[in-house]
Short mmCIF file of C-alpha atoms and ligand atoms in Angstrom, two decimals:
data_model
loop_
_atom_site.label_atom_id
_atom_site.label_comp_id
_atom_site.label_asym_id
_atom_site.label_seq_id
_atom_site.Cartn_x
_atom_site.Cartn_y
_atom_site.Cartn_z
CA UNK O 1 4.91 -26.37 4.33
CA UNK O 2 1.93 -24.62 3.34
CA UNK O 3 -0.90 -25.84 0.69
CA UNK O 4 -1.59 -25.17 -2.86
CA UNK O 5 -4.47 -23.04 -1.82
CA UNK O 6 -2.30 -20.64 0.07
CA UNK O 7 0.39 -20.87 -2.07
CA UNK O 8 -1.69 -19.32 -4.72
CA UNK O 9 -3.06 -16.83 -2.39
CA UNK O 10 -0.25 -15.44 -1.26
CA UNK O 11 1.68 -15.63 -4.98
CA UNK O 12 -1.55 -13.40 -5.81
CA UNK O 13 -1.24 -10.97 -2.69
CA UNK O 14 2.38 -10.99 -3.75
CA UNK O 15 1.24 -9.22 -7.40
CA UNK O 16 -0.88 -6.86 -5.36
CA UNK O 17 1.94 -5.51 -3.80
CA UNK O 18 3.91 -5.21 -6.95
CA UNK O 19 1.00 -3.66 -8.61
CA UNK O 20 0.58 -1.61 -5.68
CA UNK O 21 4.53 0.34 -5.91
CA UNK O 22 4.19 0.57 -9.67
CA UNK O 23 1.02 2.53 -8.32
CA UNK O 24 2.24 4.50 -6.37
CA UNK O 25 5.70 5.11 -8.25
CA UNK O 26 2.94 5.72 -11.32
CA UNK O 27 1.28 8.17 -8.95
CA UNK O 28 4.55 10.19 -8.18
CA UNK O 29 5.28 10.82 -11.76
CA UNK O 30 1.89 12.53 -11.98
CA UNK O 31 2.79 14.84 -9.18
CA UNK O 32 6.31 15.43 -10.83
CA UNK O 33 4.30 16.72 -13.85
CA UNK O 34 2.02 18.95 -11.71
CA UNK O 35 5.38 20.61 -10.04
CA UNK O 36 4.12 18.54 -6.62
CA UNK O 37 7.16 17.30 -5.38
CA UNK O 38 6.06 16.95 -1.53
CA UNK O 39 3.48 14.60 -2.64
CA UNK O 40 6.04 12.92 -5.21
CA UNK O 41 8.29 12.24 -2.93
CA UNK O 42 5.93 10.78 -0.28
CA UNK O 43 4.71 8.28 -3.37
CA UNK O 44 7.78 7.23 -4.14
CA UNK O 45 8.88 6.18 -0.87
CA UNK O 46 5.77 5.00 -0.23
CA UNK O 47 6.50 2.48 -3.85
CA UNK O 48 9.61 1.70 -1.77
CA UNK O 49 7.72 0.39 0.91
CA UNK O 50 5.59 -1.82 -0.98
CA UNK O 51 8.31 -3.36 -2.65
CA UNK O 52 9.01 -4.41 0.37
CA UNK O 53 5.91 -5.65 1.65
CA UNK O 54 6.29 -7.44 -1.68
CA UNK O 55 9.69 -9.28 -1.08
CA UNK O 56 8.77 -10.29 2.52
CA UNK O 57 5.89 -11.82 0.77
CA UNK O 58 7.88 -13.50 -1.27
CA UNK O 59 10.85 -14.63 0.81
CA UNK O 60 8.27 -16.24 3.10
CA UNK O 61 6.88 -18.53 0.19
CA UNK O 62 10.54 -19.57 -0.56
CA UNK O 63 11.26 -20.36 3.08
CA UNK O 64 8.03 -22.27 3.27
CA UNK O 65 9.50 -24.66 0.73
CA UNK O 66 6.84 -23.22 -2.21
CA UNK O 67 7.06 -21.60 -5.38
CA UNK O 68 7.12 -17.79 -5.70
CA UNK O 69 5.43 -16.89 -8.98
CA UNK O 70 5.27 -13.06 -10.08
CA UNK O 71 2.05 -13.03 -12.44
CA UNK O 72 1.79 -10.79 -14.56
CA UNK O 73 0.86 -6.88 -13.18
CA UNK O 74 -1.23 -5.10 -15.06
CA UNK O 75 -0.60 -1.31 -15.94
CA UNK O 76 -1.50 0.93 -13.23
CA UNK O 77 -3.77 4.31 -13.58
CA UNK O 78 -1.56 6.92 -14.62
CA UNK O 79 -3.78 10.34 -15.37
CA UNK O 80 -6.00 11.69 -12.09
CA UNK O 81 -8.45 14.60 -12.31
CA UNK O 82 -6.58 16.48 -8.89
CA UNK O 83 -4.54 15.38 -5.70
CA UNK O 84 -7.67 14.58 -4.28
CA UNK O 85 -8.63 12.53 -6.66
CA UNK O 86 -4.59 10.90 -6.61
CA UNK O 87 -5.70 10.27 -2.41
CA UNK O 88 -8.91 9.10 -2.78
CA UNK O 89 -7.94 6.42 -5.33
CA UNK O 90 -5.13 5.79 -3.02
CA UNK O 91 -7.47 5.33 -0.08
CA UNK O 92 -10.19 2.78 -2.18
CA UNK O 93 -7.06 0.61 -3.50
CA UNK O 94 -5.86 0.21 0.03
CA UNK O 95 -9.00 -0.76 0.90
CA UNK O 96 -9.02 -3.58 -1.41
CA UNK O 97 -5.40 -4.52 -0.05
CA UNK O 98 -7.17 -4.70 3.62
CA UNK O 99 -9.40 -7.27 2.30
CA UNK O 100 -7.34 -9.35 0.38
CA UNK O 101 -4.99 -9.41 3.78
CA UNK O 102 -8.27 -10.43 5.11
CA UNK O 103 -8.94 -13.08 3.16
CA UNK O 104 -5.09 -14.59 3.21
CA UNK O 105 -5.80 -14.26 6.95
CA UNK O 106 -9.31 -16.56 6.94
CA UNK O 107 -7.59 -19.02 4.91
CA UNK O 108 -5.01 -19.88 7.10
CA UNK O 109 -6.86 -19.99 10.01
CA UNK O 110 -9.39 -22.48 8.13
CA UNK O 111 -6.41 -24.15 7.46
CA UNK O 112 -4.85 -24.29 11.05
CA UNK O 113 -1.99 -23.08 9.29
CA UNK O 114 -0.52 -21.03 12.12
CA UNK O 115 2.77 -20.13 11.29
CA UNK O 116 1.39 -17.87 7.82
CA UNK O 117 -1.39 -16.78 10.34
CA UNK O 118 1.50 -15.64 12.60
CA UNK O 119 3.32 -13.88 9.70
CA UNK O 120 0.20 -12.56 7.95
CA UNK O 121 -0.39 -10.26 11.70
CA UNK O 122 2.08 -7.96 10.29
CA UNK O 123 0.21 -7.07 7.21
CA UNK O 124 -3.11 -6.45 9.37
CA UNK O 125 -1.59 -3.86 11.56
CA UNK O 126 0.51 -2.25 8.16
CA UNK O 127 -2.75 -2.01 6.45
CA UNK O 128 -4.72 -0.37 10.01
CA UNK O 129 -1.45 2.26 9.82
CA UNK O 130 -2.16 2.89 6.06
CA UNK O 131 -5.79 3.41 5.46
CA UNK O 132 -5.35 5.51 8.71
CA UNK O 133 -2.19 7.51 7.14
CA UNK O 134 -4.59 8.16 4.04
CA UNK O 135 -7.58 8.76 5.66
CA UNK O 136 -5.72 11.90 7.44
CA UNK O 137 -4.48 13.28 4.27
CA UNK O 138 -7.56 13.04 2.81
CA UNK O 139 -8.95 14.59 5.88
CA UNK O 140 -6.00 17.64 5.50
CA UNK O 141 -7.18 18.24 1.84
CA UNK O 142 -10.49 18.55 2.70
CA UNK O 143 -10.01 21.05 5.83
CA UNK O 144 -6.96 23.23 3.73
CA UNK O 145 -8.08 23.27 0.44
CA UNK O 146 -6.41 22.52 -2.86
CA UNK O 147 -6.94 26.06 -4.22
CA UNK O 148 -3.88 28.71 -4.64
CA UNK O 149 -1.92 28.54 -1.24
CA UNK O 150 -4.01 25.32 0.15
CA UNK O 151 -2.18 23.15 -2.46
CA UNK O 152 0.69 24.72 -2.19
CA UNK O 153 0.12 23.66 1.83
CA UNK O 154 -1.19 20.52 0.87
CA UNK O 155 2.13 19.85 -0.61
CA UNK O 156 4.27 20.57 2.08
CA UNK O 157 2.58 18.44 4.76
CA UNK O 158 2.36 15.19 2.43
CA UNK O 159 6.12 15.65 1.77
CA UNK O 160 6.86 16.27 5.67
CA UNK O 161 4.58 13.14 5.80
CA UNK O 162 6.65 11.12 3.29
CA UNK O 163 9.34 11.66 5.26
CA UNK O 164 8.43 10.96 8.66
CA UNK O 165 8.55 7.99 11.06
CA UNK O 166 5.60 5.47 10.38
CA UNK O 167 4.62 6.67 14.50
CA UNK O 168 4.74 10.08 13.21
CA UNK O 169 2.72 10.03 10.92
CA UNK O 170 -0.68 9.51 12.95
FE1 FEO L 1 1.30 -3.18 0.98
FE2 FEO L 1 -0.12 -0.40 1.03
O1 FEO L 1 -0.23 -2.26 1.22
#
């Protein structure tokens, strides 16, 4: 059993991860069109993965006995100035992920609700391992370049990224 007021938190944090893969699916189709498919394909796994972050959300409210709602998601960004600009906003919305976690987190332990405390650990450490992961492309785009051959690099390493193993890619 949890409470109304976590209910609703975590049917919200379950929107943010839907919002989040449309994101990030948006995202890839803007590489598509620049001829980045590296970076493509790293965005559309990484949509993959927060449709799943999404559904464990979810399944966890069912278990818990509550009501999974899917608001409604509103249409994500879909034109960026450069890939930099693609990563940064990528970095600042995952950000804002971190502290709604955060917040889901403070609840339940106001609440002495352990068992979503317990579950919610998961989504701490994902969201350490992906401002990290986007930190240190951002950190690869700013050391290589995006001009000429430094894209072209640039697009390589996200898609080697995109398809390595989350301990790979620190
Ligand atoms: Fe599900 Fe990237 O946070």
């Amino acid at each position: 059993m949890i409470s109304s007021k976590l209910s609703e938190q975590l049917n919200t944090q379950i929107g943010l991860e839907q919002y989040s893969s449309n994101l990030y699916l948006q995202m890839s189709a803007w590489c598509e069109s620049e001829g980045l498919t590296g970076c493509a394909g790293f965005m559309r796994k990484h949509a993959d993965e927060e449709m799943e972050h999404m559904q464990r959300l979810f399944q966890y409210v069912v278990d818990t006995g509550a009501r999974a709602n899917i608001g409604a998601i509103p249409a994500p960004r879909s034109d960026f100035k450069d890939i930099k600009d693609v990563f940064e906003t990528t970095l600042a919305h995952e950000e804002t992920i971190t502290t709604a976690i955060n917040s889901l987190v403070a609840t339940a332990f106001e609440e002495k609700d352990f068992s979503t405390f317990h579950f919610l650990q998961w989504y701490v450490a994902e969201q350490h391992e992906e401002e990290g992961l986007f930190k240190n492309i951002l950190d690869r785009i700013r050391i290589i370049g995006t001009d000429g051959t430094g894209l072209f690099m640039i697009d390589q390493e996200v898609g080697r990224l995109g398809q390595a193993s989350p301990a790979e890619k620190a």
